[in-house]
PDB file of C-alpha atoms in Angstrom:
ATOM      1  CA  UNK A   1       6.405 -14.337  20.008  1.00 59.00           C
ATOM      2  CA  UNK A   2       6.470 -15.989  23.401  1.00 66.00           C
ATOM      3  CA  UNK A   3       9.816 -14.272  24.099  1.00 65.00           C
ATOM      4  CA  UNK A   4       8.101 -10.882  23.772  1.00 68.00           C
ATOM      5  CA  UNK A   5       4.856 -11.532  25.661  1.00 73.00           C
ATOM      6  CA  UNK A   6       6.291 -13.771  28.384  1.00 76.00           C
ATOM      7  CA  UNK A   7       3.855 -16.682  27.989  1.00 82.00           C
ATOM      8  CA  UNK A   8       2.676 -19.229  25.449  1.00 84.00           C
ATOM      9  CA  UNK A   9       0.391 -18.060  22.678  1.00 82.00           C
ATOM     10  CA  UNK A  10      -3.311 -18.785  23.119  1.00 83.00           C
ATOM     11  CA  UNK A  11      -4.678 -21.965  21.589  1.00 82.00           C
ATOM     12  CA  UNK A  12      -5.693 -21.331  17.996  1.00 81.00           C
ATOM     13  CA  UNK A  13      -3.263 -18.425  17.519  1.00 85.00           C
ATOM     14  CA  UNK A  14      -1.831 -18.847  14.023  1.00 86.00           C
ATOM     15  CA  UNK A  15       1.465 -17.387  15.237  1.00 82.00           C
ATOM     16  CA  UNK A  16       2.215 -20.950  16.388  1.00 81.00           C
ATOM     17  CA  UNK A  17       1.826 -22.362  12.882  1.00 85.00           C
ATOM     18  CA  UNK A  18       4.410 -22.870  10.160  1.00 88.00           C
ATOM     19  CA  UNK A  19       3.475 -21.314   6.816  1.00 93.00           C
ATOM     20  CA  UNK A  20       2.038 -24.072   4.636  1.00 94.00           C
ATOM     21  CA  UNK A  21      -1.251 -25.707   3.665  1.00 96.00           C
ATOM     22  CA  UNK A  22      -2.738 -25.902   7.181  1.00 95.00           C
ATOM     23  CA  UNK A  23      -1.818 -22.252   7.832  1.00 95.00           C
ATOM     24  CA  UNK A  24      -3.336 -21.121   4.523  1.00 96.00           C
ATOM     25  CA  UNK A  25      -6.508 -23.199   5.003  1.00 96.00           C
ATOM     26  CA  UNK A  26      -7.013 -21.779   8.483  1.00 96.00           C
ATOM     27  CA  UNK A  27      -6.617 -18.203   7.271  1.00 97.00           C
ATOM     28  CA  UNK A  28      -9.069 -18.777   4.440  1.00 97.00           C
ATOM     29  CA  UNK A  29     -11.630 -19.916   7.037  1.00 96.00           C
ATOM     30  CA  UNK A  30     -10.777 -16.948   9.273  1.00 96.00           C
ATOM     31  CA  UNK A  31     -11.156 -14.455   6.415  1.00 97.00           C
ATOM     32  CA  UNK A  32     -14.464 -16.007   5.358  1.00 97.00           C
ATOM     33  CA  UNK A  33     -15.765 -15.460   8.904  1.00 97.00           C
ATOM     34  CA  UNK A  34     -14.358 -11.917   8.938  1.00 96.00           C
ATOM     35  CA  UNK A  35     -16.301 -11.202   5.763  1.00 96.00           C
ATOM     36  CA  UNK A  36     -19.464 -12.616   7.329  1.00 96.00           C
ATOM     37  CA  UNK A  37     -19.298 -10.369  10.394  1.00 97.00           C
ATOM     38  CA  UNK A  38     -17.945  -7.209   8.759  1.00 97.00           C
ATOM     39  CA  UNK A  39     -20.520  -4.766   7.397  1.00 96.00           C
ATOM     40  CA  UNK A  40     -20.284  -3.352   3.871  1.00 96.00           C
ATOM     41  CA  UNK A  41     -17.830  -0.469   3.864  1.00 96.00           C
ATOM     42  CA  UNK A  42     -16.144  -1.837   7.000  1.00 97.00           C
ATOM     43  CA  UNK A  43     -12.357  -1.816   7.208  1.00 97.00           C
ATOM     44  CA  UNK A  44     -10.067  -4.791   7.767  1.00 97.00           C
ATOM     45  CA  UNK A  45      -6.440  -4.250   8.798  1.00 98.00           C
ATOM     46  CA  UNK A  46      -3.925  -7.053   8.183  1.00 97.00           C
ATOM     47  CA  UNK A  47      -0.443  -6.822   9.751  1.00 94.00           C
ATOM     48  CA  UNK A  48       1.916  -9.408   8.252  1.00 93.00           C
ATOM     49  CA  UNK A  49       5.455  -9.816   7.014  1.00 91.00           C
ATOM     50  CA  UNK A  50       7.422 -12.144   4.818  1.00 90.00           C
ATOM     51  CA  UNK A  51      10.073 -14.328   6.402  1.00 86.00           C
ATOM     52  CA  UNK A  52      13.238 -16.146   5.434  1.00 83.00           C
ATOM     53  CA  UNK A  53      13.244 -19.944   5.088  1.00 85.00           C
ATOM     54  CA  UNK A  54      16.350 -21.705   3.865  1.00 84.00           C
ATOM     55  CA  UNK A  55      17.897 -18.388   2.861  1.00 83.00           C
ATOM     56  CA  UNK A  56      14.938 -17.469   0.618  1.00 87.00           C
ATOM     57  CA  UNK A  57      12.246 -14.857   1.329  1.00 87.00           C
ATOM     58  CA  UNK A  58       8.792 -16.460   1.548  1.00 92.00           C
ATOM     59  CA  UNK A  59       6.048 -14.187   0.180  1.00 95.00           C
ATOM     60  CA  UNK A  60       3.425 -14.475   2.901  1.00 96.00           C
ATOM     61  CA  UNK A  61       2.175 -10.935   2.251  1.00 97.00           C
ATOM     62  CA  UNK A  62       0.896 -11.817  -1.240  1.00 97.00           C
ATOM     63  CA  UNK A  63      -0.913 -14.876   0.133  1.00 98.00           C
ATOM     64  CA  UNK A  64      -2.820 -12.768   2.680  1.00 98.00           C
ATOM     65  CA  UNK A  65      -3.648 -10.049   0.147  1.00 98.00           C
ATOM     66  CA  UNK A  66      -5.031 -12.568  -2.341  1.00 98.00           C
ATOM     67  CA  UNK A  67      -6.883 -14.524   0.372  1.00 98.00           C
ATOM     68  CA  UNK A  68      -8.622 -11.378   1.625  1.00 98.00           C
ATOM     69  CA  UNK A  69      -9.527 -10.280  -1.903  1.00 97.00           C
ATOM     70  CA  UNK A  70     -10.917 -13.770  -2.601  1.00 96.00           C
ATOM     71  CA  UNK A  71     -13.076 -13.433   0.514  1.00 95.00           C
ATOM     72  CA  UNK A  72     -14.826 -10.217  -0.479  1.00 95.00           C
ATOM     73  CA  UNK A  73     -12.415  -7.521   0.703  1.00 98.00           C
ATOM     74  CA  UNK A  74     -11.167  -4.766  -1.586  1.00 98.00           C
ATOM     75  CA  UNK A  75      -7.527  -3.740  -1.206  1.00 98.00           C
ATOM     76  CA  UNK A  76      -7.112  -0.053  -0.277  1.00 98.00           C
ATOM     77  CA  UNK A  77      -3.433   0.487   0.531  1.00 98.00           C
ATOM     78  CA  UNK A  78      -0.280  -0.876   2.137  1.00 96.00           C
ATOM     79  CA  UNK A  79       1.988   0.801   4.649  1.00 96.00           C
ATOM     80  CA  UNK A  80       5.465  -0.685   4.952  1.00 93.00           C
ATOM     81  CA  UNK A  81       6.735  -0.202   8.508  1.00 90.00           C
ATOM     82  CA  UNK A  82      10.402  -0.820   9.400  1.00 87.00           C
ATOM     83  CA  UNK A  83      10.625  -2.981  12.526  1.00 83.00           C
ATOM     84  CA  UNK A  84      13.264  -4.438  14.786  1.00 74.00           C
ATOM     85  CA  UNK A  85      13.269  -8.194  14.530  1.00 64.00           C
ATOM     86  CA  UNK A  86      13.837 -10.858  17.144  1.00 62.00           C
ATOM     87  CA  UNK A  87      17.378 -12.192  17.391  1.00 58.00           C
ATOM     88  CA  UNK A  88      16.206 -15.780  17.840  1.00 60.00           C
ATOM     89  CA  UNK A  89      15.869 -18.714  15.500  1.00 60.00           C
ATOM     90  CA  UNK A  90      17.603 -20.309  12.597  1.00 60.00           C
ATOM     91  CA  UNK A  91      17.588 -17.262  10.317  1.00 56.00           C
ATOM     92  CA  UNK A  92      18.244 -14.583  12.948  1.00 58.00           C
ATOM     93  CA  UNK A  93      20.930 -12.972  10.758  1.00 63.00           C
ATOM     94  CA  UNK A  94      18.558 -12.866   7.757  1.00 67.00           C
ATOM     95  CA  UNK A  95      15.335 -11.054   8.597  1.00 73.00           C
ATOM     96  CA  UNK A  96      12.899  -9.098   6.495  1.00 81.00           C
ATOM     97  CA  UNK A  97      13.268  -5.650   8.046  1.00 78.00           C
ATOM     98  CA  UNK A  98       9.662  -4.451   7.780  1.00 86.00           C
ATOM     99  CA  UNK A  99       6.056  -5.412   8.297  1.00 91.00           C
ATOM    100  CA  UNK A 100       3.212  -4.676   5.924  1.00 94.00           C
ATOM    101  CA  UNK A 101       0.047  -3.045   7.220  1.00 96.00           C
ATOM    102  CA  UNK A 102      -2.589  -3.714   4.566  1.00 98.00           C
ATOM    103  CA  UNK A 103      -5.929  -1.927   4.637  1.00 98.00           C
ATOM    104  CA  UNK A 104      -8.982  -3.521   3.035  1.00 98.00           C
ATOM    105  CA  UNK A 105     -12.631  -2.561   2.782  1.00 98.00           C
ATOM    106  CA  UNK A 106     -15.564  -4.941   2.568  1.00 96.00           C
ATOM    107  CA  UNK A 107     -17.445  -4.583  -0.688  1.00 87.00           C
TER     108      UNK A 107
END
C-alpha cells in the first residue's frame, strides 16, 4: 500500500498486518465497535480481497463476512470488482484479480 500512497500507513491500519490471529482479533474488535456506533438499518461497506500465500488462495473474504454477521450485521450483497494488482512481493505473478465489495445492514 505504501507504494501507492507514497508514505507509511497510519498507526493501527490493519493493512500493515499479516492475516492471522492478531489480524482476526483486531477486526472482531473493530466490527463490534462498528455495530455499537451504527444505527439500526445503517449500512456497512466492506472492501476486501483474498490473497495468495505459498501458492494457495487464502479466503479472507469469508472471514470478514462471518465476522460482520457475528457482530450484528446482515449480509445484503457482494459486488466482485476486477482490479489491477501491485507487481510487488513474493507472489506478484499469482494475484487474485478482483476485490469484493460486501454490503451489510445493521439489524
